[in-house]
Every structure is written in structure tokens, then in C-alpha cells.
Amino acid sequence: MTSSLATGLGLAALRGATLAEVDAAAALQHRTDRKYLLPLDRARDLVARLADSHHVLDLAGRRTTGYLSTYFDTDRLGAWRAHVQGRRRRWKVRTRLYAEDGLCRVEVKTKDGRGATVKHALRVPAHSYGQLDDAAAEFVDGVMRAADIPVTVGQLAQAAEIRYVRAALADLDHGTRVTLDGGLTCHHGDRSAALDPGHVLVETKGGARPAPADRLLLRLGARPVSLSKYVVGRSLLTPGLPDNDVRRLARAHFTTEVSPAPLLERTPAA
């Protein structure tokens, strides 16, 4: 899927950037994310139009990366409900594995009182993916306390796994980024859901004001959507959860099935 997404988006036409360069462009931790669902052909058009201003993350010739993210939630799905109910203070806890590189992080995302996303991350061994060991628990509890969120690791359990392939574009001069995710699937127990393979989830990441990429997306006829990968996954995979706008949007673009999730081959770090 990694090579097919790169081809489908026409990433070969963009100038490459190193991880250090893209990280420098993404140094702003207080950021505003905007999401769009685009047909693949329109996403390719977007990439072509961004070629003059954006570079694509290039890792020794590889321009996409496979992501695996395990999300944690309370037994009453507190993180899920905070998003669905539109609370200003929201949170997510996950472990994320970058499949081809064998890199793993524990991440905590919160929204502050202004609605801006704040992300904190801790590097952990790859074999810790999907778990919150003692070091991770201390890290997560510290971030949650600082954000005044009354949730501890002792209340959390694995809630869903999200898998996808990502291309990352960065405007190195203005510090904004665009990510494009394809092959998106959600898994919980024996149920799975998948985004229509003819669509790509696009996210712009920058300051409070819309970035040039957002204005371009509007000209292409795209409109922002409220779509959290984790929230969509649980909405589709858990029978009986309350219906909401996210669920209706997901029904139009996702398919679900009951079957064991196939194991994704994980390539160890070189």
C-alpha cells in the first residue's frame, strides 16, 4: 500500500525533505488541525498544486510510512464521548508504531481552553507498542495532571487499533504541514472497518488562521469535516453507541465487517 499511495498521489514530482527539516516545520506544538475527505484524484491534484511550496518527507527514497496506532480509553469511553459531545477539553492516549522504521512513541493529545491541539510524546522501545508500561504510565499521568484532566492510566485499556499509510508534506518556509492518509482501517475485537480506498483523509496542521493549503482545498471544493480516526472506529465497530454526525459521515465512506484483523507485517529497524 505504501508504494501504491505514493504513486496515486504523484509524490515523485515533489522535492524531498529530511525528517529533521519536516520536524522543524512541525515544531509548533500548539496547533490547529483541519481535516478533509478527498477522492484520490482530487488529492493528487492538491499535491500537484502544492509542489511549488511544499516538500514531501523522504526517508532514503521512501515517501510514505505505515502507521499503527493503539488507542486507550476508559471503560465508559470517556475520550470518545468528550469528542462526540463537543467538549472543549478533549484528550487521547495512544501508542504509535512507525512500521517500516521500527520506531514507537506514547502520545497524549489534549485540547486546551482555546480549542488548540497540544501533543506530547515519549519515545519507547518498539516492543512496547500497544502497552503502557511503568515509564509510559508516569508520562501519561503527568501530562493529564498538567492538563487538568481527571483520568489516570489505571482507568485505561486498549480501545481500538487504527492502521493507515501516510504521506507528509511540509511548507518549510511557513511551518505548516499537510498529511494524506490512505489505506485507513480500524480494528476492535473481531470487527474491522475500512475507508473507501478511493478516498484519502487530508489534514492540515498549522496556526489558528487557515494555511494556504486550506484555501486551496476550498477552491477544490473540499470542506472541513469533524473526523477523528479513533472516534469513527469506535462509532462503527461498537454496536449500540449513540448515533451522531460523525457516524453518519462514516457510513458514507467506510465499510465494516466481522472477522479477525489480519496481522500487518512489521519491518524491524535496519
CSV table of C-alpha atoms in Angstrom, one decimal:
chain,number,residue,atom,x,y,z
A,1,MET,CA,0.0,0.0,0.0
A,2,THR,CA,2.9,2.4,0.7
A,3,SER,CA,4.1,2.4,-2.9
A,4,SER,CA,0.6,2.5,-4.3
A,5,LEU,CA,-0.3,5.6,-2.3
A,6,ALA,CA,2.9,7.3,-3.4
A,7,THR,CA,2.1,6.6,-7.0
A,8,GLY,CA,-1.6,7.5,-6.7
A,9,LEU,CA,-0.7,10.9,-5.2
A,10,GLY,CA,2.1,11.7,-7.6
A,11,LEU,CA,4.6,12.2,-4.8
A,12,ALA,CA,7.6,11.7,-7.1
A,13,ALA,CA,7.0,15.1,-8.6
A,14,LEU,CA,7.7,16.9,-5.2
A,15,ARG,CA,11.0,17.9,-3.8
A,16,GLY,CA,12.1,15.7,-0.9
A,17,ALA,CA,12.8,16.9,2.7
A,18,THR,CA,14.6,15.2,5.5
A,19,LEU,CA,12.9,14.2,8.8
A,20,ALA,CA,14.8,16.9,10.6
A,21,GLU,CA,13.5,19.6,8.1
A,22,VAL,CA,9.9,18.4,8.4
A,23,ASP,CA,10.2,18.2,12.2
A,24,ALA,CA,11.5,21.8,12.3
A,25,ALA,CA,8.4,22.8,10.3
A,26,ALA,CA,6.2,21.0,12.8
A,27,ALA,CA,7.9,22.4,15.9
A,28,LEU,CA,4.7,24.3,16.9
A,29,GLN,CA,3.1,22.1,19.5
A,30,HIS,CA,0.1,24.4,19.9
A,31,ARG,CA,-1.6,23.9,16.6
A,32,THR,CA,-4.9,23.8,14.8
A,33,ASP,CA,-5.8,20.7,12.7
A,34,ARG,CA,-8.3,20.7,9.9
A,35,LYS,CA,-9.4,17.6,8.2
A,36,TYR,CA,-10.9,16.9,4.7
A,37,LEU,CA,-12.1,13.7,2.9
A,38,LEU,CA,-11.0,13.8,-0.7
A,39,PRO,CA,-11.4,11.5,-3.6
A,40,LEU,CA,-7.9,10.2,-4.6
A,41,ASP,CA,-7.9,12.0,-8.0
A,42,ARG,CA,-8.6,15.3,-6.2
A,43,ALA,CA,-6.0,14.6,-3.6
A,44,ARG,CA,-3.5,14.1,-6.4
A,45,ASP,CA,-4.5,17.5,-7.9
A,46,LEU,CA,-3.9,19.0,-4.4
A,47,VAL,CA,-0.4,17.5,-4.2
A,48,ALA,CA,0.4,18.8,-7.7
A,49,ARG,CA,-0.7,22.3,-6.8
A,50,LEU,CA,1.3,22.3,-3.6
A,51,ALA,CA,4.5,21.2,-5.4
A,52,ASP,CA,5.9,24.8,-5.6
A,53,SER,CA,5.6,25.5,-1.9
A,54,HIS,CA,5.8,22.1,-0.2
A,55,HIS,CA,8.3,19.3,0.2
A,56,VAL,CA,7.5,15.7,0.9
A,57,LEU,CA,9.1,13.7,3.7
A,58,ASP,CA,11.6,11.4,2.0
A,59,LEU,CA,13.2,8.6,4.1
A,60,ALA,CA,16.0,7.2,2.0
A,61,GLY,CA,13.8,7.2,-1.1
A,62,ARG,CA,10.6,6.1,0.7
A,63,ARG,CA,7.9,8.8,0.6
A,64,THR,CA,5.1,7.1,2.7
A,65,THR,CA,5.1,5.4,6.1
A,66,GLY,CA,2.8,2.7,7.6
A,67,TYR,CA,1.3,3.8,10.9
A,68,LEU,CA,-0.2,1.6,13.6
A,69,SER,CA,-1.9,3.4,16.5
A,70,THR,CA,-3.5,1.7,19.5
A,71,TYR,CA,-5.8,4.0,21.4
A,72,PHE,CA,-6.6,3.7,25.1
A,73,ASP,CA,-9.9,4.8,26.8
A,74,THR,CA,-11.8,4.3,30.0
A,75,ASP,CA,-14.5,1.6,30.4
A,76,ARG,CA,-17.1,4.2,29.7
A,77,LEU,CA,-15.3,5.6,26.7
A,78,GLY,CA,-14.5,9.0,28.2
A,79,ALA,CA,-12.3,10.1,25.4
A,80,TRP,CA,-14.8,9.0,22.7
A,81,ARG,CA,-17.7,10.8,24.5
A,82,ALA,CA,-15.7,14.0,25.1
A,83,HIS,CA,-15.2,14.3,21.3
A,84,VAL,CA,-18.8,13.3,20.3
A,85,GLN,CA,-20.2,15.7,22.9
A,86,GLY,CA,-18.1,18.6,21.6
A,87,ARG,CA,-16.3,19.4,24.8
A,88,ARG,CA,-13.6,22.0,24.5
A,89,ARG,CA,-11.3,20.0,26.7
A,90,ARG,CA,-10.6,16.6,25.0
A,91,TRP,CA,-7.9,14.1,25.2
A,92,LYS,CA,-6.5,11.0,23.5
A,93,VAL,CA,-3.9,8.5,24.7
A,94,ARG,CA,-2.2,6.2,22.2
A,95,THR,CA,0.9,4.2,21.3
A,96,ARG,CA,2.1,4.7,17.7
A,97,LEU,CA,4.4,2.4,15.7
A,98,TYR,CA,6.1,3.6,12.5
A,99,ALA,CA,6.1,0.2,10.8
A,100,GLU,CA,9.0,0.4,8.4
A,101,ASP,CA,11.3,2.2,10.8
A,102,GLY,CA,10.5,0.2,14.0
A,103,LEU,CA,10.0,3.4,15.9
A,104,CYS,CA,7.4,3.7,18.7
A,105,ARG,CA,6.0,6.5,20.8
A,106,VAL,CA,3.5,7.1,23.5
A,107,GLU,CA,1.4,10.1,22.6
A,108,VAL,CA,-1.1,12.2,24.6
A,109,LYS,CA,-3.1,14.8,22.7
A,110,THR,CA,-5.2,17.3,24.5
A,111,LYS,CA,-7.2,20.4,23.5
A,112,ASP,CA,-6.7,23.5,25.6
A,113,GLY,CA,-9.4,26.0,26.6
A,114,ARG,CA,-8.9,27.8,23.3
A,115,GLY,CA,-9.5,24.6,21.3
A,116,ALA,CA,-5.9,24.3,20.1
A,117,THR,CA,-4.4,20.8,20.0
A,118,VAL,CA,-1.4,20.1,22.2
A,119,LYS,CA,0.6,16.9,21.7
A,120,HIS,CA,3.2,15.4,24.0
A,121,ALA,CA,5.2,12.3,23.0
A,122,LEU,CA,7.6,9.9,24.7
A,123,ARG,CA,9.9,7.6,22.7
A,124,VAL,CA,9.6,3.9,23.8
A,125,PRO,CA,11.0,0.6,22.5
A,126,ALA,CA,9.2,-0.9,19.6
A,127,HIS,CA,8.2,-4.0,21.5
A,128,SER,CA,6.2,-1.7,23.9
A,129,TYR,CA,3.7,-0.9,21.1
A,130,GLY,CA,0.2,-1.4,22.4
A,131,GLN,CA,1.2,-1.3,26.0
A,132,LEU,CA,1.5,1.4,28.7
A,133,ASP,CA,4.4,0.2,30.9
A,134,ASP,CA,5.6,2.0,34.1
A,135,ALA,CA,7.6,4.7,32.2
A,136,ALA,CA,4.7,5.3,29.8
A,137,ALA,CA,2.2,5.4,32.7
A,138,GLU,CA,4.3,8.0,34.5
A,139,PHE,CA,4.5,10.1,31.4
A,140,VAL,CA,0.8,9.9,30.6
A,141,ASP,CA,-0.3,10.6,34.2
A,142,GLY,CA,1.9,13.7,34.3
A,143,VAL,CA,0.5,15.1,31.0
A,144,MET,CA,-3.1,14.5,32.1
A,145,ARG,CA,-2.5,16.2,35.5
A,146,ALA,CA,-0.9,19.2,33.9
A,147,ALA,CA,-3.9,19.5,31.5
A,148,ASP,CA,-6.3,19.2,34.5
A,149,ILE,CA,-7.9,16.1,33.1
A,150,PRO,CA,-9.1,13.7,35.9
A,151,VAL,CA,-8.1,10.5,34.2
A,152,THR,CA,-5.2,8.1,35.1
A,153,VAL,CA,-3.6,5.2,33.3
A,154,GLY,CA,-5.1,2.8,35.8
A,155,GLN,CA,-8.5,3.7,34.3
A,156,LEU,CA,-7.4,3.0,30.7
A,157,ALA,CA,-7.5,-0.1,28.5
A,158,GLN,CA,-6.9,-0.8,24.8
A,159,ALA,CA,-9.9,0.5,22.9
A,160,ALA,CA,-9.1,0.3,19.1
A,161,GLU,CA,-6.2,0.0,16.7
A,162,ILE,CA,-6.0,2.3,13.6
A,163,ARG,CA,-3.8,1.4,10.6
A,164,TYR,CA,-3.0,3.6,7.6
A,165,VAL,CA,-0.3,4.8,5.3
A,166,ARG,CA,0.7,8.4,5.4
A,167,ALA,CA,2.5,10.9,3.2
A,168,ALA,CA,3.7,14.1,5.0
A,169,LEU,CA,4.2,17.4,3.1
A,170,ALA,CA,5.7,20.5,4.7
A,171,ASP,CA,6.0,24.1,3.8
A,172,LEU,CA,9.5,24.6,5.2
A,173,ASP,CA,9.3,28.4,5.0
A,174,HIS,CA,6.0,28.9,6.8
A,175,GLY,CA,6.0,26.0,9.3
A,176,THR,CA,2.8,24.3,8.1
A,177,ARG,CA,2.2,20.7,7.2
A,178,VAL,CA,-0.3,18.6,5.2
A,179,THR,CA,-0.7,14.9,5.7
A,180,LEU,CA,-2.5,12.5,3.4
A,181,ASP,CA,-3.7,9.1,4.8
A,182,GLY,CA,-4.7,6.2,2.7
A,183,GLY,CA,-5.5,2.5,3.3
A,184,LEU,CA,-7.2,3.5,6.6
A,185,THR,CA,-8.6,0.7,8.7
A,186,CYS,CA,-10.0,0.4,12.2
A,187,HIS,CA,-10.0,-2.7,14.4
A,188,HIS,CA,-11.5,-3.7,17.6
A,189,GLY,CA,-12.1,-7.3,18.7
A,190,ASP,CA,-13.3,-9.3,15.8
A,191,ARG,CA,-14.7,-6.3,13.9
A,192,SER,CA,-13.0,-4.0,11.4
A,193,ALA,CA,-13.9,-1.0,9.3
A,194,ALA,CA,-12.1,0.5,6.3
A,195,LEU,CA,-12.2,3.8,4.5
A,196,ASP,CA,-13.2,3.6,0.9
A,197,PRO,CA,-9.9,3.0,-1.0
A,198,GLY,CA,-10.9,5.7,-3.5
A,199,HIS,CA,-10.6,8.4,-0.7
A,200,VAL,CA,-7.8,10.0,1.2
A,201,LEU,CA,-8.0,11.7,4.6
A,202,VAL,CA,-6.2,15.0,4.4
A,203,GLU,CA,-5.1,17.0,7.4
A,204,THR,CA,-3.7,20.5,7.5
A,205,LYS,CA,-1.6,21.4,10.6
A,206,GLY,CA,-0.7,24.9,11.4
A,207,GLY,CA,-1.8,28.0,13.3
A,208,ALA,CA,-5.3,29.4,14.1
A,209,ARG,CA,-5.5,31.1,10.7
A,210,PRO,CA,-6.1,28.8,7.6
A,211,ALA,CA,-3.0,27.9,5.8
A,212,PRO,CA,-2.5,28.3,2.0
A,213,ALA,CA,-3.3,24.6,1.7
A,214,ASP,CA,-6.7,25.2,3.4
A,215,ARG,CA,-7.5,28.0,0.9
A,216,LEU,CA,-6.5,25.7,-2.0
A,217,LEU,CA,-8.7,22.9,-0.6
A,218,LEU,CA,-11.7,25.3,-0.5
A,219,ARG,CA,-11.0,26.2,-4.1
A,220,LEU,CA,-11.0,22.5,-5.0
A,221,GLY,CA,-14.5,22.2,-3.4
A,222,ALA,CA,-13.4,20.5,-0.2
A,223,ARG,CA,-14.9,21.5,3.1
A,224,PRO,CA,-13.5,20.7,6.6
A,225,VAL,CA,-15.1,17.7,8.4
A,226,SER,CA,-15.0,16.7,12.1
A,227,LEU,CA,-13.5,13.3,11.8
A,228,SER,CA,-11.4,11.6,14.4
A,229,LYS,CA,-10.0,8.2,13.3
A,230,TYR,CA,-10.5,6.8,16.8
A,231,VAL,CA,-14.0,8.2,17.2
A,232,VAL,CA,-15.0,6.9,13.8
A,233,GLY,CA,-13.6,3.5,14.5
A,234,ARG,CA,-15.5,3.1,17.8
A,235,SER,CA,-18.7,4.5,16.3
A,236,LEU,CA,-18.7,1.9,13.5
A,237,LEU,CA,-17.3,-1.1,15.4
A,238,THR,CA,-19.3,-0.9,18.7
A,239,PRO,CA,-23.0,-1.8,18.3
A,240,GLY,CA,-25.3,0.4,20.3
A,241,LEU,CA,-23.2,3.6,20.6
A,242,PRO,CA,-25.3,6.7,20.1
A,243,ASP,CA,-25.7,7.9,16.6
A,244,ASN,CA,-24.2,11.3,15.7
A,245,ASP,CA,-22.9,13.3,12.8
A,246,VAL,CA,-19.6,11.5,12.8
A,247,ARG,CA,-21.3,8.2,12.5
A,248,ARG,CA,-23.4,9.3,9.6
A,249,LEU,CA,-20.4,10.7,7.8
A,250,ALA,CA,-18.5,7.5,8.4
A,251,ARG,CA,-21.4,5.4,6.9
A,252,ALA,CA,-21.0,7.2,3.6
A,253,HIS,CA,-17.3,6.4,3.3
A,254,PHE,CA,-16.5,3.3,5.4
A,255,THR,CA,-17.3,-0.4,5.2
A,256,THR,CA,-17.4,-2.7,8.2
A,257,GLU,CA,-17.1,-6.4,8.6
A,258,VAL,CA,-16.8,-9.0,11.4
A,259,SER,CA,-13.6,-11.1,11.0
A,260,PRO,CA,-10.2,-11.3,12.7
A,261,ALA,CA,-8.0,-8.4,11.8
A,262,PRO,CA,-5.1,-9.7,9.7
A,263,LEU,CA,-1.6,-9.1,11.1
A,264,LEU,CA,0.4,-6.4,9.4
A,265,GLU,CA,3.9,-7.4,8.7
A,266,ARG,CA,6.2,-5.2,10.7
A,267,THR,CA,9.6,-4.4,9.4
A,268,PRO,CA,12.3,-4.1,12.0
A,269,ALA,CA,14.6,-1.2,12.0
A,270,ALA,CA,17.7,-1.5,10.0
